[in-house]
Coordinates of C-alpha atoms in Angstrom, one line a residue:
X23 CA 24.3 -17.9 -11.1
X24 CA 26.3 -15.9 -8.5
X25 CA 24.9 -13.3 -6.2
X26 CA 27.2 -10.6 -7.4
X27 CA 27.5 -7.6 -5.1
X28 CA 25.7 -7.6 -1.8
X29 CA 24.9 -4.4 0.1
X30 CA 23.4 -4.1 3.6
X31 CA 20.7 -1.4 3.2
X32 CA 20.3 -0.6 6.9
X33 CA 23.0 2.1 6.9
X34 CA 21.4 3.8 3.9
X35 CA 17.7 3.3 4.6
X36 CA 17.1 3.3 8.4
X37 CA 13.8 1.4 8.3
X38 CA 15.0 -1.3 5.8
X39 CA 15.7 -4.8 7.0
X40 CA 17.2 -6.2 3.8
X41 CA 20.4 -6.9 1.9
X42 CA 20.5 -5.8 -1.7
X43 CA 22.1 -8.5 -3.9
X44 CA 22.8 -7.5 -7.5
X45 CA 22.7 -10.4 -10.0
X46 CA 24.3 -9.6 -13.4
X47 CA 22.8 -11.0 -16.5
X48 CA 23.3 -10.5 -20.3
X49 CA 20.5 -7.9 -20.5
X50 CA 21.2 -6.1 -17.3
X51 CA 21.6 -6.3 -13.5
X52 CA 18.7 -7.9 -11.5
X53 CA 18.3 -6.6 -7.9
X54 CA 17.3 -9.1 -5.2
X55 CA 16.1 -7.9 -1.8
X56 CA 16.8 -10.4 0.9
X57 CA 15.4 -9.6 4.4
X58 CA 17.9 -10.3 7.2
X59 CA 16.1 -12.1 10.0
X60 CA 18.7 -10.8 12.5
X61 CA 18.0 -7.2 11.7
X62 CA 15.3 -5.4 13.5
X63 CA 15.7 -1.8 12.5
X64 CA 12.2 -0.5 13.4
X65 CA 8.9 -1.7 14.7
X66 CA 7.1 -3.7 12.1
X67 CA 4.5 -0.9 11.8
X68 CA 7.2 1.4 10.4
X69 CA 9.3 -1.1 8.3
X70 CA 9.9 0.1 4.7
X71 CA 7.3 -1.4 2.5
X72 CA 9.6 -1.6 -0.5
X73 CA 11.8 -4.1 1.3
X74 CA 9.2 -5.8 3.5
X75 CA 6.4 -7.6 1.8
X76 CA 4.3 -7.8 5.0
X77 CA 4.6 -4.1 5.5
X78 CA 3.5 -3.3 1.9
X79 CA 0.5 -5.7 2.0
X80 CA -1.1 -6.6 5.3
X81 CA 0.5 -3.6 7.1
X82 CA -0.9 -1.1 4.7
X83 CA -4.3 -2.8 4.8
X84 CA -4.4 -2.3 8.6
X85 CA -3.3 1.3 8.2
X86 CA -6.1 2.0 5.8
X87 CA -8.7 0.5 8.1
X88 CA -7.4 2.5 11.1
X89 CA -7.3 5.7 9.0
X90 CA -10.9 5.3 7.8
X91 CA -12.1 4.3 11.3
X92 CA -10.5 7.4 12.8
X93 CA -12.0 9.7 10.1
X94 CA -15.4 8.2 10.7
X95 CA -15.2 8.2 14.5
X96 CA -16.4 11.8 14.9
X97 CA -19.8 10.9 13.5
X98 CA -20.4 7.9 15.8
X99 CA -20.5 7.3 19.6
X100 CA -17.5 6.1 21.4
X101 CA -19.3 2.8 22.1
X102 CA -20.1 2.3 18.5
X103 CA -16.5 3.1 17.5
X104 CA -15.3 0.5 20.0
X105 CA -17.5 -2.2 18.5
X106 CA -16.3 -1.2 15.0
X107 CA -12.7 -1.6 16.3
X108 CA -13.4 -5.0 17.9
X109 CA -15.4 -6.2 15.0
X110 CA -13.2 -4.9 12.2
X111 CA -9.6 -4.2 13.1
X112 CA -8.9 -7.0 15.5
X113 CA -10.0 -9.8 13.0
X114 CA -7.9 -8.1 10.3
X115 CA -4.9 -7.9 12.7
X116 CA -5.4 -11.6 13.6
X117 CA -5.6 -12.6 10.0
X118 CA -2.5 -10.6 9.1
X119 CA -0.6 -12.2 12.0
X120 CA -1.6 -15.7 10.8
X121 CA -0.6 -14.8 7.2
X122 CA 2.7 -13.5 8.6
X123 CA 3.3 -16.8 10.3
X124 CA 1.9 -18.9 7.5
X125 CA 3.8 -17.3 4.7
X126 CA 7.2 -17.7 6.1
X127 CA 6.6 -15.0 7.4
X128 CA 5.8 -12.4 4.7
X129 CA 8.4 -10.0 6.1
X130 CA 11.0 -12.7 5.2
X131 CA 10.0 -12.9 1.5
X132 CA 12.8 -12.5 -1.0
X133 CA 11.9 -9.9 -3.7
X134 CA 13.3 -10.3 -7.1
X135 CA 13.7 -7.6 -9.7
X136 CA 13.1 -4.6 -7.3
X137 CA 15.5 -1.9 -6.3
X138 CA 14.4 -0.3 -3.0
X139 CA 12.0 2.0 -4.8
X140 CA 8.2 2.2 -5.1
X141 CA 8.6 1.3 -8.8
X142 CA 11.4 -0.6 -10.6
X143 CA 11.4 -0.6 -14.3
X144 CA 12.5 -3.7 -16.2
X145 CA 12.0 -2.7 -19.8
X146 CA 15.4 -3.6 -21.1
X147 CA 15.7 -6.8 -19.0
X148 CA 14.7 -9.9 -21.0
X149 CA 12.1 -12.2 -19.6
X150 CA 14.5 -15.1 -20.0
X151 CA 17.1 -13.4 -17.8
X152 CA 14.5 -12.5 -15.2
X153 CA 13.2 -16.1 -15.0
X154 CA 16.8 -17.4 -14.8
X155 CA 17.4 -15.2 -11.7
X156 CA 14.1 -16.3 -10.2
X157 CA 15.1 -20.0 -10.7
X158 CA 18.4 -19.3 -9.0
X159 CA 16.7 -17.5 -6.1
X160 CA 14.1 -20.3 -5.7
X161 CA 17.0 -22.8 -5.5
X162 CA 19.0 -20.8 -3.1
X163 CA 16.1 -19.9 -0.7
X164 CA 13.9 -23.0 -0.5
X165 CA 12.5 -22.1 2.9
X166 CA 11.4 -18.5 1.9
X167 CA 8.5 -17.1 -0.1
X168 CA 9.7 -15.5 -3.3
X169 CA 8.0 -12.3 -4.6
X170 CA 8.0 -10.5 -8.0
X171 CA 6.5 -7.0 -7.9
X172 CA 5.4 -4.7 -10.7
X173 CA 3.9 -7.4 -13.0
X174 CA 0.8 -6.3 -14.9
X175 CA -2.3 -8.3 -15.7
X176 CA -1.7 -7.5 -19.3
X177 CA 1.9 -8.7 -19.2
X178 CA 3.0 -11.1 -22.0
X179 CA 1.0 -14.3 -21.6
X180 CA 4.2 -16.3 -22.0
X181 CA 5.8 -14.7 -18.9
X182 CA 2.6 -15.2 -16.9
X183 CA 2.4 -18.8 -17.9
X184 CA 6.1 -19.3 -17.1
X185 CA 5.6 -17.8 -13.6
X186 CA 2.5 -20.0 -13.1
X187 CA 4.5 -23.1 -14.0
X188 CA 6.9 -22.2 -11.3
X189 CA 4.2 -22.0 -8.7
X190 CA 3.7 -18.2 -8.6
X191 CA 0.2 -16.9 -7.8
X192 CA -1.3 -13.5 -8.5
X193 CA -2.2 -11.0 -5.8
X194 CA -3.7 -7.6 -7.0
X195 CA -1.3 -5.0 -5.6
X196 CA -2.2 -1.5 -6.7
X197 CA -3.4 0.7 -9.6
X198 CA -0.5 2.5 -11.4
X199 CA -0.8 5.2 -14.0
X200 CA 1.0 5.5 -17.3
X201 CA 1.2 8.0 -20.1
X202 CA 2.8 8.1 -23.5
X203 CA 4.6 11.4 -22.9
X204 CA 5.7 11.7 -26.5
X205 CA 2.0 12.4 -27.3
X206 CA 1.7 14.9 -24.5
X207 CA 3.7 17.7 -26.0
X208 CA 0.4 18.9 -27.4
X209 CA -1.9 17.5 -24.7
X210 CA -5.6 16.7 -25.1
X211 CA -6.2 16.7 -21.4
X212 CA -7.3 20.2 -20.3
X213 CA -5.8 19.9 -16.8
X214 CA -2.4 19.1 -18.3
X215 CA -2.7 22.1 -20.7
X216 CA -3.4 24.4 -17.8
X217 CA -0.4 22.9 -15.8
X218 CA 1.9 23.4 -18.7
X219 CA 0.7 27.0 -19.1
X220 CA 1.2 27.6 -15.4
X221 CA 4.8 26.3 -15.8
X222 CA 5.4 28.5 -18.8
X223 CA 4.5 31.7 -17.0
X224 CA 6.1 30.7 -13.7
X225 CA 9.3 32.3 -12.4
X226 CA 10.6 28.9 -11.3
X227 CA 13.9 27.7 -12.7
X228 CA 14.4 24.1 -13.8
X229 CA 17.4 22.4 -12.1
X230 CA 19.1 19.6 -14.0
X231 CA 20.7 16.7 -12.2
X232 CA 24.2 18.0 -12.8
X233 CA 23.3 21.4 -11.2
X234 CA 22.2 19.9 -7.8
X235 CA 24.5 21.1 -5.1
X236 CA 25.1 19.4 -1.8
X237 CA 22.7 21.8 -0.2
X238 CA 20.1 21.0 -2.9
X239 CA 20.5 17.3 -2.1
X240 CA 19.8 17.8 1.6
X241 CA 16.9 20.1 0.8
X242 CA 15.5 17.4 -1.7
X243 CA 15.7 14.8 1.0
X244 CA 13.8 17.0 3.5
X245 CA 11.1 17.6 0.9
X246 CA 10.8 13.9 0.2
X247 CA 10.4 13.2 4.0
X248 CA 7.7 15.9 4.3
X249 CA 5.6 14.4 1.5
X250 CA 6.2 10.7 1.6
X251 CA 6.8 10.0 5.3
X252 CA 5.3 12.8 7.4
X253 CA 2.2 13.4 5.2
X254 CA 1.6 9.9 3.9
X255 CA 3.2 6.9 5.8
X256 CA 6.2 6.0 7.9
X257 CA 6.2 2.8 5.9
X258 CA 7.9 4.7 3.1
X259 CA 11.7 4.3 3.0
X260 CA 13.7 6.6 5.2
X261 CA 16.4 7.3 2.7
X262 CA 19.8 8.9 3.5
X263 CA 21.9 11.3 1.5
X264 CA 24.4 8.4 1.1
X265 CA 21.8 6.2 -0.6
X266 CA 20.8 9.0 -3.0
X267 CA 24.4 9.7 -3.9
X268 CA 25.0 6.0 -4.5
X269 CA 21.8 5.6 -6.6
X270 CA 22.9 8.6 -8.7
X271 CA 26.4 7.3 -9.3
X272 CA 25.0 4.0 -10.3
X273 CA 22.6 5.6 -12.8
X274 CA 19.5 4.4 -11.0
X275 CA 18.1 7.8 -10.4
X276 CA 18.4 11.2 -12.1
X277 CA 17.3 14.3 -10.2
X278 CA 15.2 17.2 -11.5
X279 CA 14.2 20.2 -9.5
X280 CA 12.4 23.6 -9.5
X281 CA 14.2 26.5 -7.9
X282 CA 12.4 29.7 -6.7
X283 CA 13.5 33.2 -7.3
X284 CA 15.1 33.3 -3.9
X285 CA 17.5 30.5 -5.0
X286 CA 15.9 27.8 -2.8
X287 CA 14.9 24.4 -4.2
X288 CA 11.2 24.2 -3.8
X289 CA 10.3 21.0 -5.6
X290 CA 12.2 18.0 -6.9
X291 CA 11.7 14.5 -8.4
X292 CA 14.0 11.5 -8.8
X293 CA 13.6 9.9 -12.2
X294 CA 14.3 6.2 -12.6
X295 CA 14.9 5.5 -16.3
X296 CA 14.9 2.2 -18.2
X297 CA 14.9 2.1 -22.0
X298 CA 12.2 4.4 -23.3
X299 CA 10.3 4.5 -19.9
X300 CA 10.7 6.8 -16.9
X301 CA 9.2 6.6 -13.4
X302 CA 9.4 8.7 -10.3
X303 CA 10.1 6.7 -7.2
X304 CA 10.7 10.0 -5.2
X305 CA 9.5 13.5 -5.2
X306 CA 8.8 16.4 -2.8
X307 CA 7.7 20.0 -2.7
X308 CA 7.3 22.8 -0.2
X309 CA 4.0 22.5 1.5
X310 CA 4.5 26.0 3.0
X311 CA 4.6 27.7 -0.4
X312 CA 1.6 29.7 -1.7
X313 CA -0.9 27.1 -2.9
X314 CA -1.6 29.3 -5.9
X315 CA 1.9 28.5 -7.1
X316 CA 0.7 24.9 -7.7
X317 CA 4.1 23.4 -7.1
X318 CA 2.9 19.8 -7.5
X319 CA 1.1 20.7 -10.7
X320 CA 4.2 22.4 -12.0
X321 CA 6.5 19.6 -11.0
X322 CA 4.3 17.0 -12.8
X323 CA 4.1 19.3 -15.9
X324 CA 7.9 19.6 -16.1
X325 CA 8.2 15.8 -15.7
X326 CA 5.7 15.2 -18.5
X327 CA 7.4 17.8 -20.7
X328 CA 10.9 16.4 -20.2
X329 CA 9.6 12.8 -20.8
X330 CA 7.9 14.0 -23.9
X331 CA 11.1 15.6 -25.2
X332 CA 12.9 12.3 -24.6
X333 CA 10.0 10.4 -26.3
X334 CA 9.5 8.4 -23.2
X335 CA 6.6 6.6 -21.6
X336 CA 5.8 7.8 -18.1
X337 CA 5.1 5.2 -15.4
X338 CA 3.8 7.4 -12.6
X339 CA 3.3 4.6 -10.0
X340 CA 0.2 4.7 -7.7
X341 CA -1.6 7.4 -5.7
X342 CA -3.4 10.6 -6.6
X343 CA -5.5 8.7 -9.1
X344 CA -8.0 11.4 -9.8
X345 CA -5.3 14.0 -10.4
X346 CA -3.5 11.7 -12.8
X347 CA -6.6 10.6 -14.8
X348 CA -7.5 14.2 -15.4
X349 CA -4.1 14.7 -17.0
X350 CA -4.4 11.8 -19.4
X351 CA -2.7 9.0 -17.5
X352 CA -4.2 5.6 -18.0
X353 CA -4.7 3.1 -15.1
X354 CA -3.2 -0.3 -15.1
X355 CA -3.6 -3.1 -12.5
X356 CA -0.3 -4.1 -11.0
X357 CA 0.1 -7.6 -9.6
X358 CA 2.5 -9.1 -7.0
X359 CA 3.5 -12.6 -8.0
X360 CA 4.1 -14.7 -4.9
X361 CA 5.5 -18.2 -4.5
X362 CA 5.4 -20.3 -1.4
X363 CA 8.6 -21.9 -0.2
X364 CA 9.7 -25.0 -2.0
X365 CA 10.1 -27.0 1.3
X366 CA 6.4 -26.5 2.3
X367 CA 4.2 -29.6 1.7
X368 CA 1.2 -29.1 -0.6
X369 CA -1.2 -29.1 2.4
X370 CA 0.9 -26.9 4.6
X371 CA -1.3 -24.1 6.2
X372 CA 0.8 -21.5 4.6
X373 CA 0.1 -22.8 1.1
X374 CA -3.6 -22.9 1.9
X375 CA -3.5 -19.3 3.2
X376 CA -1.8 -18.1 0.0
X377 CA -4.4 -19.8 -2.2
X378 CA -7.2 -18.3 0.0
X379 CA -5.7 -14.9 -0.2
X380 CA -5.4 -15.1 -4.0
X381 CA -8.9 -16.4 -4.4
X382 CA -10.3 -13.9 -2.0
X383 CA -8.8 -10.9 -3.9
X384 CA -9.3 -12.2 -7.4
X385 CA -12.5 -10.0 -7.7
X386 CA -10.4 -6.8 -7.4
X387 CA -10.2 -5.3 -10.8
X388 CA -9.3 -1.8 -12.0
X389 CA -12.9 -0.5 -11.7
X390 CA -13.3 -1.7 -8.1
X391 CA -10.0 -0.4 -7.0
X392 CA -10.5 3.0 -8.6
X393 CA -14.0 3.2 -7.1
X394 CA -12.3 2.6 -3.7
X395 CA -10.0 5.6 -4.3
X396 CA -7.0 4.1 -6.1

């Protein structure tokens, strides 16, 4: 199976380190993200997590520890904080470094089936075609780990069995939230009812994809940067206008916005559609607007409403779990399937590290992750 088109992502996503290969199959194109070992676009601490498996796993874990330590540091003495640092972060950092070395390293893992988004839908792609691409990638990159994201613990048993036969092991990745939006036109969740009512009496205007101007596109990208990168993490992709334009032309994303009475775009979302499912890999809203406007609430309300009119299921990715549960979204445990390089002997330290990592995280279920804030 040929590699099809290959696109260097660095010019479009400044903190990406991968080439995007597009593998055509009978049921649709399969994206393959191949990190380029010669490209060093940013410090590892800022590398886009959607193209760098290390950044999206061990890197985020370190970030979480540091963030919690900093939040707690005001309540403890400097000496105690130092002991927590030495006793907590440094071992985590050492473990992450060993895993990075042992797994090939993780930042060199080839990811199959993922566009450079937080969530890639594969509803219309057959499992047979996906597995065929996996087999091709395994053969082509025998010295690299192979990863498959966005697999659920309740995926078809036949697919999970096929992946296990090929040496893939499960790592709990995150909690994602889904909603059958076709049933949400008349919502049962009180919070969603209030959000739809807020949207109905708002003076905001809905902006369709075709109505986005060049100025709107620049504004949307700034709003994304404010929410995803400045407010949350520099590990989120640093997209460019050129990438958004390419993704729109290819049909990977469809924009939806909210415009204020002054004519300015104040909120937007990029919808990624596959079959009867939609997801939102990008969104943004004006943090300087009056909080009583509830821009995020209105944006989610219009997304649910539009998905409902299209009879779609809404895969709303991870984050803001409490907000989403109150609006009727159901949690699901997402797995990352990871395969050690074919050339590694069975007793190679990297294989042992992978087995230990899988065994050590197998206790993480939905309830534990939600209790931890997912």
